[in-house]
Amino acid sequence: MTDYPRLLEPLDLGFTTLKNRVLMGSMHTGLEETKDWDRVATFYAERAEGGVGLMVTGGMAPNREGGVFPGAAGLFSDEDIANHRMVTDRVHGAGGKIAMQILHAGRYAYGPECVAPSPIKSPISPLPPKELDEDGIEKQIADIATAALRARDAGYDGVEVMGSEGYFLNQFLVEHTNRRTDRWGGSVENRQRLPVEVVRRVRAAVGDDFIVIYRLSMIDLIPKGQTWEEVVSLARKIEAAGATILNTGIGWHEARIPTIATSVPRRAFTWVTQKLMGDVSIPVITSNRINTPDVAEQVLADGCADMVSMARPFLADSHFVQKAAEGRAGDIAPCIACNQACLDHTFGGKISSCLVNPRACHETELRYDLAANAKHVAVVGAGAAGVTVAMVAAQRGHRVTLWDKAGRVGGQLNMAKVIPGKEEFVGLIDWMERMVDHPAIELRLGKAPGIDDLRGADEVVIATGVAPRDPGIEGQDGANVVSYIDVLRDKVDVGPRVAIVGAGGIGFDTAEFLSHGGGATTTEDLDAWLVEWGVADPETHRGGLVPEGPRPARAARQITLLQRKNEKLGKRLGKTTGWIHRAALAMKDVKMVPGVNYERITREGLQVSFGEGRERPTMIEADTVVLCAGQVPERSLADALGAEGITCHVIGGADVAAELDAKRAIDQGARLAATL
Ligand code: NAP
Ligand code: SF4
């Protein structure tokens, strides 16, 4: 008897059957652009082996003008077909099924050839699109249908036609981007003509026994988005045009509502998909912020969908479904929805990976093979870096002793987990605890090892982390001055007016923590989160946006966040999440002050000045000043070992504290452990 009877139930599509109700949603990983097709095939084959019912590839352009960026992967030639066949053969060999996503970016394309229904530049694109004429529209339809046929020739089990997130087909549906007066614009019927015609022509091209998924934008989250009536009528027309399955799209890329970030409540939008259930007779898939088998099972039990899409969770763990089916859900490496190694990489032009699983998209090069010689590995520090070394070394057959002076594993992650909106870190630490509960790992918590404790080990790894940087501000020894550790770990009292020195990731996190008054966070309370961000039922409000906009709760404190650099605060936070952190603090009226010199701290607060001439002396009145001025490596043990002539590997924050984050620490730990 399984804990997940609905999730693991096969789905009969008539001409073929999916072995369970789990879809690996489309992700742009950058792998296809490497042209290393063995690497691409290995990525998908590992996930097929892991038991997922159906996978969708990253978006493939149907033609040059539709590519997200110049050189974006597509299926343009017979040579491409042969390359893609390597992928489909490996997936089928592993017992899986795979559909290719056809993605036409329209005005979201970064290239000079981009095309759209109307010449309206998007706020997130560098160039205005060219307005298509009748022949141009016919070419796009024909190219999409040809891409679908090529996908069939390449051995795919189906295609997903990308009709959501504000891409090309979505752009025809709303007046926001479609100002046409011909048969492709104006009335609802005209605006819906293109997506419906595309599905009809794709079906005609590929025949009856081929999966055609249509990803339909169910809540646009932009001004002048679709009404719910329009969404339902489009869904029915797409079904009639020949789609096999409808997948859910949530929000356009230019929407100012977070839709997949970690602060978004789990399954925050499954209620939107549920509204469509019963209006069409083909299976419907739901998506967004579903990251555990329990949540996925509950979504199906609640009747929100026939199938569940998860994307990033398959970067974190390729064997998500198999582990769930074997009753080992606790072993699944959790996706914490941080975007740090996946989407932030994609938007930075780098190949995706995963903060929790550095092997993701690097399967051929980062391997955890059994070690030729089993060794005794001593690891000092059970934070992200140290735990990763211990886990991977044990997996490779080594014997590990893992020390930490703290009473539990997780290191600095234990501070991240108390930040409102970062609740997923709790699950990450729980998983790490479970992973180091391994027969080959001896865990010694609450004790710092001496040099003699480490002397006999074959390999010594120092992952002792960081210590807070001393900013050396006059008056910082006062009773009204605390560090972020005092606030986040030791929960000291903080007054109603706060000045925060330093606006890096931890300064922002501390501001978020202090602006919250305690109790449940909006990440744990979907109704409150929807109100906070101004999201409404699309049945009552076009596009799902309330006209008044976000309505956040009052901040618990009056906070000023400061930095010395004269640039926008939070500029260096994650590419895809920095704007959310800035918007969240702006909603809490946090005052952001760049370009300061810290003069002194007094009982009244923090005295600052501006510019090289130390002009405009200003007192930031505050009951408490919190120091978040970055960190320095904690390597006293490494230095002491060096003095004794004992060789050790220094990793994580103990190696380099600047720009330290869990992504780099875990990656460094995994790569070291793979070579021991
Ligand atoms: P950080 O990102 O390096 O920021 C340190 C802050 O302190 C900066 O605002 C810096 O700005 C200021 N600072 C540096 N030296 C100073 C000095 N001598 N006196 C006064 N201010 C000084 O470090 P962090 O905030 O401690 O975060 C550590 C790492 O954790 C980050 O790099 C990040 O990767 C990770 N993290 C990320 C997040 C996130 O992205 N959400 C959250 C938490 C932690 P000025 O030099 O301009 O004053
Ligand atoms: Fe999930 Fe973060 Fe990994 Fe991306 S990097 S898959 S969001 S855990």
XYZ file of C-alpha atoms and ligand atoms in Angstrom:
732
model
C 0.000 0.000 0.000
C 1.448 3.351 -1.017
C 1.058 6.729 0.680
C 0.483 8.240 -2.768
C -2.252 6.231 -4.498
C -3.489 9.110 -6.654
C -0.049 10.376 -7.626
C 1.119 6.923 -8.659
C -2.073 5.999 -10.535
C -1.541 5.545 -14.302
C -3.213 7.997 -16.680
C -4.775 6.412 -19.765
C -4.672 8.799 -22.722
C -6.329 6.326 -25.111
C -3.440 5.717 -27.496
C -0.863 5.594 -24.701
C -0.710 5.381 -20.903
C 1.421 7.457 -18.534
C 2.669 5.366 -15.628
C 1.798 7.981 -13.011
C 0.375 11.476 -12.569
C 3.704 13.292 -12.322
C 4.906 15.607 -15.063
C 8.423 17.000 -15.005
C 7.639 20.511 -16.196
C 9.694 22.332 -18.801
C 12.901 24.012 -17.640
C 15.386 25.946 -19.659
C 18.657 24.467 -18.414
C 20.993 25.661 -21.178
C 22.067 22.052 -21.771
C 20.827 21.861 -25.364
C 22.866 24.950 -26.262
C 26.078 23.138 -25.226
C 25.478 20.804 -28.192
C 26.850 18.026 -25.965
C 23.976 15.670 -26.682
C 25.321 12.854 -24.514
C 25.109 15.274 -21.602
C 21.549 16.289 -22.536
C 20.507 12.654 -22.908
C 22.090 11.686 -19.577
C 20.190 14.463 -17.791
C 16.808 13.271 -19.073
C 17.616 9.552 -18.855
C 18.474 9.832 -15.133
C 15.083 11.420 -14.541
C 13.324 8.764 -16.621
C 15.060 6.104 -14.511
C 13.783 7.967 -11.452
C 10.217 7.075 -12.431
C 8.554 10.319 -13.571
C 5.470 9.699 -15.741
C 6.183 12.253 -18.471
C 8.885 14.885 -18.973
C 8.783 18.071 -21.009
C 12.020 19.438 -22.437
C 13.160 23.040 -22.190
C 11.567 25.333 -24.753
C 12.662 24.669 -28.345
C 12.261 27.510 -30.808
C 10.182 26.710 -33.905
C 12.195 29.257 -35.941
C 14.949 31.884 -35.554
C 12.623 34.803 -34.792
C 10.839 32.842 -32.033
C 13.997 31.919 -30.079
C 14.244 33.424 -26.583
C 17.721 34.643 -27.504
C 19.876 34.462 -30.653
C 21.212 30.902 -30.899
C 18.476 29.415 -28.691
C 18.041 25.684 -29.226
C 15.431 24.494 -31.671
C 14.652 21.749 -34.107
C 15.504 23.279 -37.425
C 17.227 20.562 -39.482
C 17.693 16.827 -40.037
C 20.927 17.044 -38.035
C 18.937 18.444 -35.101
C 16.528 15.518 -35.433
C 19.410 13.041 -35.095
C 20.671 14.858 -31.971
C 17.244 14.889 -30.356
C 16.860 11.200 -31.177
C 19.819 10.484 -28.879
C 17.742 11.989 -26.080
C 14.491 10.185 -26.862
C 16.247 6.822 -27.337
C 17.961 7.084 -23.944
C 14.724 8.158 -22.245
C 12.761 5.310 -23.803
C 15.559 2.890 -22.889
C 15.133 3.998 -19.286
C 11.387 3.365 -19.445
C 10.332 7.012 -19.659
C 8.272 9.264 -21.896
C 9.231 12.720 -23.079
C 7.512 15.589 -24.887
C 9.287 18.491 -26.529
C 8.175 21.984 -25.642
C 7.729 24.342 -28.588
C 8.396 27.835 -27.306
C 7.895 30.894 -29.466
C 8.955 33.899 -27.396
C 7.260 36.607 -29.488
C 8.089 40.003 -27.969
C 10.002 38.308 -25.104
C 12.730 37.297 -27.593
C 16.068 39.016 -27.005
C 16.986 39.126 -30.703
C 16.571 41.876 -33.306
C 14.197 39.684 -35.365
C 11.541 39.376 -32.655
C 7.917 39.464 -33.794
C 4.572 39.980 -32.064
C 0.913 40.794 -32.747
C 1.624 44.511 -32.203
C 4.884 46.501 -31.970
C 4.756 47.002 -28.193
C 8.057 46.517 -26.369
C 7.884 44.434 -23.212
C 9.260 45.903 -19.972
C 11.679 42.964 -19.682
C 13.037 42.949 -23.258
C 15.651 45.171 -24.871
C 14.035 45.541 -28.305
C 10.572 46.349 -29.659
C 9.045 43.540 -31.747
C 8.073 43.787 -35.381
C 4.326 43.613 -36.029
C 3.453 40.529 -38.062
C 1.386 40.784 -41.235
C -0.983 38.064 -42.437
C 1.802 36.152 -44.217
C 4.044 36.487 -41.187
C 1.371 34.985 -38.938
C 0.854 32.089 -41.355
C 4.626 31.466 -41.315
C 4.664 31.254 -37.505
C 1.793 28.746 -37.498
C 3.442 26.646 -40.200
C 6.805 26.715 -38.393
C 5.228 25.569 -35.117
C 3.400 22.718 -36.881
C 6.634 21.729 -38.663
C 8.520 21.723 -35.352
C 5.871 19.376 -33.927
C 6.273 17.021 -36.884
C 10.062 17.091 -36.499
C 9.619 16.296 -32.793
C 7.621 13.248 -33.799
C 10.346 12.245 -36.271
C 12.917 12.662 -33.483
C 11.085 10.079 -31.377
C 9.351 12.324 -28.863
C 6.107 11.035 -27.357
C 4.503 14.426 -27.759
C 4.886 18.172 -27.749
C 3.903 20.908 -25.356
C 2.734 24.054 -27.112
C 3.766 26.947 -24.867
C 0.750 29.227 -24.662
C 1.321 30.923 -21.308
C 3.747 33.070 -19.247
C 3.261 35.968 -21.682
C 4.955 34.286 -24.653
C 3.887 34.628 -28.307
C 0.521 32.821 -28.248
C -0.425 34.467 -24.945
C 0.413 37.863 -26.492
C -2.410 37.461 -29.014
C -4.977 36.837 -26.282
C -5.081 40.231 -24.561
C -5.291 43.889 -25.542
C -2.238 44.594 -23.383
C -0.147 43.268 -26.291
C -2.628 42.828 -29.146
C -3.961 46.053 -30.680
C -4.747 44.507 -34.072
C -7.922 45.326 -35.952
C -7.779 42.441 -38.455
C -9.059 38.895 -37.893
C -6.241 38.257 -35.355
C -7.260 41.024 -32.937
C -10.215 42.933 -31.498
C -12.977 40.531 -30.413
C -12.308 37.643 -28.048
C -12.840 35.217 -30.910
C -10.251 37.015 -33.041
C -7.707 37.217 -30.212
C -8.111 33.484 -29.542
C -7.816 32.560 -33.228
C -4.028 32.082 -33.286
C -3.585 29.628 -30.367
C -6.571 27.598 -31.555
C -5.303 27.505 -35.134
C -1.831 26.492 -33.923
C -3.202 23.513 -32.000
C -5.415 22.504 -34.932
C -2.464 22.574 -37.353
C -0.142 20.795 -34.907
C -2.676 17.998 -34.489
C -3.146 17.752 -38.249
C 0.647 17.493 -38.682
C 1.364 14.833 -36.045
C -1.680 12.542 -36.374
C -3.913 11.176 -33.639
C -1.523 9.030 -31.605
C 0.798 11.759 -30.345
C 0.531 13.732 -27.094
C -0.241 17.436 -27.584
C -0.111 19.393 -24.339
C -1.237 23.015 -24.424
C 0.088 25.244 -21.631
C -2.718 27.673 -20.999
C -2.382 30.901 -19.016
C -5.095 30.545 -16.385
C -4.327 33.751 -14.496
C -2.278 36.339 -16.396
C -1.491 38.557 -13.368
C -1.084 41.594 -15.621
C -3.366 44.611 -16.141
C -5.979 43.921 -18.834
C -5.342 40.166 -18.608
C -7.927 37.574 -19.659
C -11.249 37.233 -17.870
C -12.093 33.816 -16.455
C -14.815 33.471 -19.082
C -12.158 33.931 -21.770
C -9.892 31.337 -20.112
C -12.692 28.762 -20.079
C -13.763 29.452 -23.666
C -10.143 29.166 -24.844
C -9.687 25.886 -22.963
C -12.760 24.425 -24.669
C -11.612 25.562 -28.113
C -8.103 24.151 -27.510
C -9.659 20.811 -26.550
C -11.830 20.839 -29.677
C -8.756 21.695 -31.796
C -7.105 18.449 -30.714
C -5.085 18.928 -27.512
C -4.574 15.798 -25.381
C -3.814 17.552 -22.088
C -4.083 21.099 -20.710
C -1.247 22.337 -18.500
C -1.499 25.376 -16.238
C 0.477 28.597 -16.736
C 0.524 31.154 -13.928
C 1.384 34.790 -14.579
C 3.334 36.529 -17.330
C 7.074 36.981 -16.931
C 6.542 40.741 -16.659
C 3.979 40.333 -13.820
C 4.988 41.968 -10.553
C 3.610 39.097 -8.504
C 5.987 36.339 -7.412
C 4.730 32.974 -8.688
C 7.436 30.411 -7.921
C 9.819 32.039 -5.407
C 10.344 30.394 -2.034
C 8.188 33.007 -0.264
C 5.179 31.965 -2.387
C 3.039 29.527 -0.360
C 3.161 25.907 -1.440
C 0.518 25.040 -4.068
C -0.450 28.732 -4.112
C -2.263 28.523 -7.445
C -3.838 25.049 -7.550
C -7.208 26.691 -6.785
C -6.992 28.400 -10.181
C -6.611 25.081 -12.051
C -9.393 23.601 -9.947
C -11.781 26.219 -11.321
C -11.345 24.678 -14.795
C -12.037 21.108 -13.689
C -15.297 19.919 -15.256
C -15.249 22.546 -18.005
C -13.149 20.335 -20.296
C -13.039 16.568 -20.659
C -9.294 16.151 -21.315
C -6.862 15.799 -18.366
C -5.746 19.016 -16.675
C -2.355 19.538 -15.019
C -1.666 21.991 -12.213
C 1.663 23.519 -11.238
C 3.692 26.059 -9.218
C 5.274 25.585 -5.788
C 4.482 21.906 -5.444
C 7.630 20.263 -4.126
C 6.796 17.201 -2.035
C 4.829 14.033 -2.781
C 2.530 14.813 0.155
C 1.538 18.188 -1.270
C 1.143 16.691 -4.755
C -1.042 13.860 -3.453
C -3.217 16.323 -1.537
C -3.626 18.509 -4.631
C -5.040 15.489 -6.490
C -7.123 14.398 -3.503
C -8.648 17.889 -3.390
C -9.721 17.527 -7.024
C -7.573 20.439 -8.207
C -6.202 18.563 -11.237
C -5.756 15.181 -12.920
C -1.973 15.420 -12.873
C 0.709 17.481 -11.120
C 3.612 19.294 -12.729
C 6.851 19.792 -10.821
C 9.958 21.139 -12.507
C 12.682 22.333 -10.141
C 12.100 19.390 -7.731
C 13.546 17.191 -10.483
C 16.761 19.211 -10.457
C 16.992 18.709 -6.700
C 16.284 14.977 -6.985
C 16.066 12.961 -10.200
C 14.553 10.018 -8.291
C 11.707 11.947 -6.638
C 8.984 9.546 -7.875
C 10.890 6.344 -7.223
C 11.709 7.372 -3.657
C 8.072 8.339 -3.026
C 6.897 5.001 -4.455
C 9.363 3.076 -2.270
C 8.121 4.785 0.916
C 11.317 6.870 1.172
C 9.828 10.349 0.718
C 12.075 11.661 3.514
C 15.137 10.827 1.385
C 14.029 13.135 -1.445
C 16.419 16.092 -1.692
C 14.043 19.030 -1.327
C 13.787 21.886 -3.797
C 13.698 25.002 -1.604
C 12.496 27.215 -4.496
C 15.501 29.523 -4.091
C 16.193 29.868 -7.865
C 19.858 30.425 -7.020
C 21.381 27.716 -9.206
C 18.576 27.180 -11.715
C 16.728 30.274 -12.925
C 19.387 32.725 -11.733
C 21.889 30.756 -13.822
C 19.580 30.693 -16.832
C 19.115 34.456 -16.717
C 22.847 34.898 -16.160
C 23.650 32.895 -19.325
C 25.007 29.947 -17.319
C 23.997 26.291 -17.355
C 21.438 25.489 -14.687
C 22.158 23.342 -11.708
C 20.673 23.064 -8.232
C 21.794 24.516 -4.919
C 20.824 21.285 -3.164
C 22.127 18.951 -5.884
C 25.206 20.201 -7.784
C 25.051 17.112 -10.030
C 21.930 18.489 -11.721
C 22.850 19.197 -15.366
C 26.415 18.107 -14.560
C 25.680 14.363 -14.419
C 28.393 13.323 -16.857
C 31.154 15.311 -15.182
C 30.349 15.210 -11.430
C 30.035 11.549 -10.507
C 29.797 9.917 -7.098
C 31.395 6.584 -8.058
C 32.484 4.088 -5.438
C 35.996 4.971 -4.226
C 38.831 2.577 -5.116
C 40.279 2.888 -1.580
C 37.965 3.377 1.376
C 39.359 6.063 3.685
C 38.606 7.648 7.044
C 37.477 11.225 6.380
C 37.236 13.695 9.285
C 34.983 16.677 8.572
C 34.862 19.639 10.952
C 31.738 21.758 10.640
C 28.264 20.371 9.907
C 26.961 23.330 7.922
C 26.014 23.106 4.255
C 29.592 22.434 3.073
C 30.545 19.898 5.746
C 27.300 17.927 5.569
C 27.663 17.652 1.788
C 31.203 16.294 2.056
C 30.069 13.764 4.654
C 27.050 12.643 2.606
C 28.908 12.227 -0.660
C 31.992 10.651 0.911
C 29.814 8.090 2.729
C 27.914 7.364 -0.475
C 31.258 6.657 -2.160
C 32.210 4.089 0.497
C 34.356 6.168 2.854
C 34.028 6.179 6.645
C 33.293 9.684 7.947
C 33.492 11.422 11.319
C 31.514 14.672 11.233
C 32.069 17.177 14.034
C 30.287 20.388 14.966
C 30.484 22.421 18.128
C 26.786 23.268 17.771
C 24.132 20.839 18.922
C 22.635 20.302 15.445
C 23.582 20.218 11.801
C 22.857 23.026 9.341
C 25.230 25.808 10.446
C 24.074 29.195 9.123
C 21.047 27.574 7.453
C 19.547 27.489 10.947
C 19.393 31.286 10.815
C 17.944 31.365 7.296
C 15.075 29.094 8.352
C 13.637 31.665 10.822
C 13.263 34.350 8.135
C 9.632 34.838 7.042
C 9.402 33.464 3.514
C 12.326 31.057 3.969
C 10.414 28.268 5.679
C 11.646 25.762 3.074
C 15.043 25.810 4.819
C 13.445 23.835 7.671
C 12.881 20.921 5.285
C 16.397 21.235 3.889
C 17.954 20.947 7.348
C 15.660 18.017 8.212
C 16.809 16.280 5.033
C 20.467 16.935 5.836
C 19.948 15.476 9.312
C 18.415 12.398 7.785
C 21.210 12.017 5.241
C 23.982 12.131 7.840
C 22.138 9.512 9.881
C 24.087 6.948 7.867
C 25.936 3.828 9.013
C 29.214 5.133 7.574
C 28.941 8.545 9.310
C 29.793 9.061 12.967
C 28.158 12.323 14.014
C 29.787 14.185 16.897
C 27.679 17.220 17.735
C 28.226 19.651 20.623
C 31.987 19.163 20.513
C 34.831 20.902 18.688
C 37.644 18.454 17.890
C 41.203 19.095 19.015
C 44.187 18.554 16.768
C 44.815 15.117 18.285
C 41.263 14.054 17.384
C 42.044 14.673 13.719
C 45.579 13.325 13.512
C 44.755 9.763 12.449
C 42.305 10.579 9.651
C 43.269 9.911 6.020
C 41.636 13.162 4.928
C 40.750 16.196 7.054
C 38.157 18.658 5.789
C 37.727 22.014 7.517
C 34.273 23.513 6.993
C 34.164 25.713 10.069
C 32.260 28.517 8.364
C 32.442 32.216 9.119
C 32.557 34.800 11.870
C 30.805 38.193 11.636
C 32.987 41.012 10.280
C 33.834 43.760 12.788
C 32.778 47.030 11.112
C 34.757 49.042 13.699
C 32.147 51.750 14.240
C 32.657 54.068 17.203
C 30.129 53.201 19.919
C 29.381 49.669 18.626
C 30.015 48.258 22.120
C 26.900 50.054 23.410
C 23.973 48.179 24.917
C 21.777 49.198 21.969
C 23.990 47.389 19.408
C 23.492 43.733 18.462
C 24.632 41.442 15.643
C 22.405 39.506 13.250
C 23.324 36.352 15.183
C 21.934 37.885 18.390
C 18.715 38.659 16.522
C 18.195 35.551 14.382
C 19.698 32.834 16.562
C 19.517 34.172 20.115
C 16.292 36.182 19.664
C 17.423 39.173 21.768
C 14.964 42.031 22.309
C 14.922 44.608 19.528
C 13.258 48.024 19.916
C 10.546 49.549 17.687
C 13.009 51.718 15.691
C 15.885 49.823 14.071
C 18.930 50.792 11.994
C 20.603 47.937 10.097
C 24.271 48.330 9.136
C 24.838 46.411 5.889
C 22.362 45.533 3.148
C 23.668 42.215 1.801
C 21.571 39.053 1.848
C 21.664 38.937 5.629
C 20.803 42.642 6.074
C 17.750 42.114 3.862
C 16.818 38.919 5.710
C 17.169 40.632 9.093
C 14.969 43.514 7.914
C 12.340 41.002 6.759
C 12.535 39.194 10.111
C 12.213 42.384 12.173
C 9.397 43.862 10.085
C 7.296 40.826 10.884
C 5.369 40.882 14.152
C 5.506 37.145 14.907
C 2.920 34.420 14.333
C 2.229 32.766 10.982
C 3.893 34.325 7.963
C 2.048 34.957 4.712
C 4.044 32.087 3.169
C 2.147 29.839 5.586
C -1.211 31.567 5.048
C -2.341 31.580 1.413
C -5.318 33.917 1.906
C -3.116 36.503 3.621
C -0.460 36.123 0.906
C -3.014 36.722 -1.880
C -4.183 39.905 -0.114
C -0.596 41.007 0.536
C 0.280 40.819 -3.185
C -3.108 41.934 -4.532
C -4.072 38.653 -6.231
C -7.769 37.963 -6.785
C -10.014 35.340 -8.319
C -9.839 35.903 -12.109
C -13.590 35.299 -12.136
C -14.128 38.572 -10.260
C -11.086 40.524 -11.466
C -9.678 40.424 -15.021
C -6.203 38.814 -15.017
C -6.504 38.044 -11.299
C -5.304 41.457 -10.094
C -7.156 43.671 -7.634
C -7.179 47.317 -8.798
C -5.924 48.633 -5.435
C -2.747 46.543 -5.748
C -0.845 44.953 -2.852
C -2.267 45.366 0.651
C 0.489 44.319 3.070
C 0.058 44.056 6.836
C 1.562 46.875 8.896
C 5.243 46.473 9.696
C 6.073 45.605 13.296
C 8.960 48.088 13.376
C 10.274 51.215 11.727
C 13.410 50.014 9.940
C 16.246 51.786 8.131
C 18.583 49.628 6.047
C 21.962 51.189 5.172
C 25.022 50.512 3.056
C 28.176 52.415 2.127
C 28.054 51.668 -1.593
C 26.251 54.382 -3.511
C 23.993 52.041 -5.508
C 20.475 50.692 -5.275
C 20.139 48.450 -2.237
C 19.751 44.770 -3.068
C 21.292 45.182 -6.520
C 23.490 42.126 -5.944
C 20.750 39.806 -4.656
C 19.544 36.913 -6.861
C 18.659 37.881 -10.449
C 15.167 36.432 -10.316
C 14.375 37.056 -6.647
C 16.112 40.342 -5.756
C 13.096 42.354 -6.948
C 10.827 40.331 -4.649
C 12.994 41.055 -1.584
C 13.099 44.756 -2.482
C 9.334 44.888 -3.119
C 8.580 43.007 0.126
C 10.619 45.475 2.204
C 9.185 48.467 0.333
C 5.718 47.189 1.244
C 6.853 47.249 4.887
C 8.031 50.878 4.485
C 11.640 49.913 5.157
C 13.748 52.989 4.405
C 16.752 52.196 2.191
C 19.755 54.492 2.463
C 22.837 53.995 0.233
C 26.126 55.898 0.143
C 26.619 56.441 3.891
C 29.681 56.776 6.096
C 29.111 55.329 9.559
C 30.274 58.048 11.993
C 29.278 56.702 15.406
C 26.564 54.961 17.376
C 25.077 56.817 20.338
C 22.113 56.234 22.632
C 19.993 58.188 20.121
C 20.872 55.922 17.207
C 23.272 55.790 14.274
C 25.060 58.915 13.106
C 25.934 58.851 9.391
C 27.294 61.243 6.791
C 27.419 61.157 2.988
C 30.144 61.364 0.364
C 33.903 61.682 0.530
C 33.573 65.044 2.247
C 31.499 63.406 5.022
C 28.711 65.869 4.355
C 25.114 66.072 5.586
C 25.599 64.644 9.098
C 22.375 62.768 9.832
C 21.154 60.948 12.920
C 19.165 57.783 12.099
C 17.141 57.594 15.290
C 17.033 54.010 16.496
C 16.451 52.039 19.683
C 18.545 49.183 18.312
C 21.371 49.082 15.775
C 21.889 45.664 14.131
C 25.270 44.869 12.562
C 25.035 42.861 9.305
C 28.384 43.912 7.855
C 29.325 40.626 6.187
C 31.645 37.894 7.351
C 35.229 36.708 7.535
C 36.460 33.108 7.281
C 36.695 31.151 10.561
C 39.879 29.216 9.978
C 41.680 29.132 13.309
C 41.568 25.318 13.329
C 42.876 25.142 9.750
C 45.755 27.425 10.709
C 46.540 25.363 13.823
C 46.583 22.155 11.752
C 48.878 23.819 9.229
C 51.267 24.792 12.034
C 51.393 21.113 13.062
C 52.129 20.043 9.480
C 48.745 18.328 9.063
C 47.327 18.770 5.556
C 43.656 19.645 5.317
C 41.083 20.752 2.756
C 39.432 24.083 3.614
C 36.002 24.622 2.070
C 32.876 26.782 2.301
C 32.970 30.029 4.287
C 36.175 28.963 6.022
C 37.753 29.088 2.568
C 36.233 32.289 1.147
C 33.657 34.250 3.137
C 33.013 36.930 0.519
C 29.959 36.090 -1.523
C 29.612 33.015 0.652
C 26.365 31.281 0.102
C 24.980 27.808 0.480
C 25.163 27.219 -3.278
C 28.919 27.636 -3.422
C 29.459 25.777 -0.139
C 27.463 22.722 -1.274
C 29.015 22.700 -4.732
C 32.523 22.906 -3.287
C 31.766 20.166 -0.764
C 30.333 17.841 -3.416
C 33.233 18.358 -5.809
C 35.814 17.723 -3.093
C 34.038 14.594 -1.844
C 33.812 13.256 -5.413
C 37.636 13.253 -5.595
C 38.569 11.839 -2.162
P 27.359 40.450 2.072
O 26.362 40.063 1.062
O 28.787 40.411 1.739
O 26.951 41.906 2.562
C 27.675 42.568 3.534
C 27.084 43.959 3.733
O 27.868 44.605 4.693
C 27.085 44.803 2.494
O 25.886 45.533 2.452
C 28.283 45.720 2.681
O 27.892 46.927 2.075
C 28.406 45.826 4.187
N 29.778 45.908 4.665
C 30.860 45.237 4.243
N 31.952 45.591 4.967
C 31.523 46.497 5.869
C 32.194 47.235 6.885
N 33.490 47.100 7.131
N 31.465 48.101 7.615
C 30.152 48.268 7.375
N 29.470 47.597 6.424
C 30.160 46.719 5.677
O 27.216 39.556 3.364
P 25.943 39.049 4.139
O 24.784 39.955 4.026
O 26.457 38.751 5.487
O 25.556 37.739 3.431
C 26.499 36.714 3.311
C 26.145 35.870 2.143
O 25.037 35.057 2.478
C 25.750 36.661 0.929
O 26.825 36.904 0.078
C 24.729 35.814 0.303
O 25.289 35.055 -0.721
C 24.235 34.884 1.375
N 22.858 35.221 1.648
C 22.027 35.470 0.614
C 20.743 35.790 0.866
C 19.815 36.076 -0.275
O 20.201 36.212 -1.381
N 18.559 36.189 -0.044
C 20.292 35.881 2.135
C 21.165 35.650 3.175
C 22.455 35.339 2.915
P 28.843 48.209 1.964
O 30.233 47.670 1.824
O 28.323 48.925 0.753
O 28.600 48.957 3.194
Fe 15.124 24.318 -6.331
Fe 16.938 26.138 -5.587
Fe 17.652 23.788 -6.682
Fe 16.511 25.681 -8.185
S 18.487 25.831 -7.162
S 16.040 23.509 -8.183
S 15.049 26.487 -6.747
S 16.651 24.105 -4.717
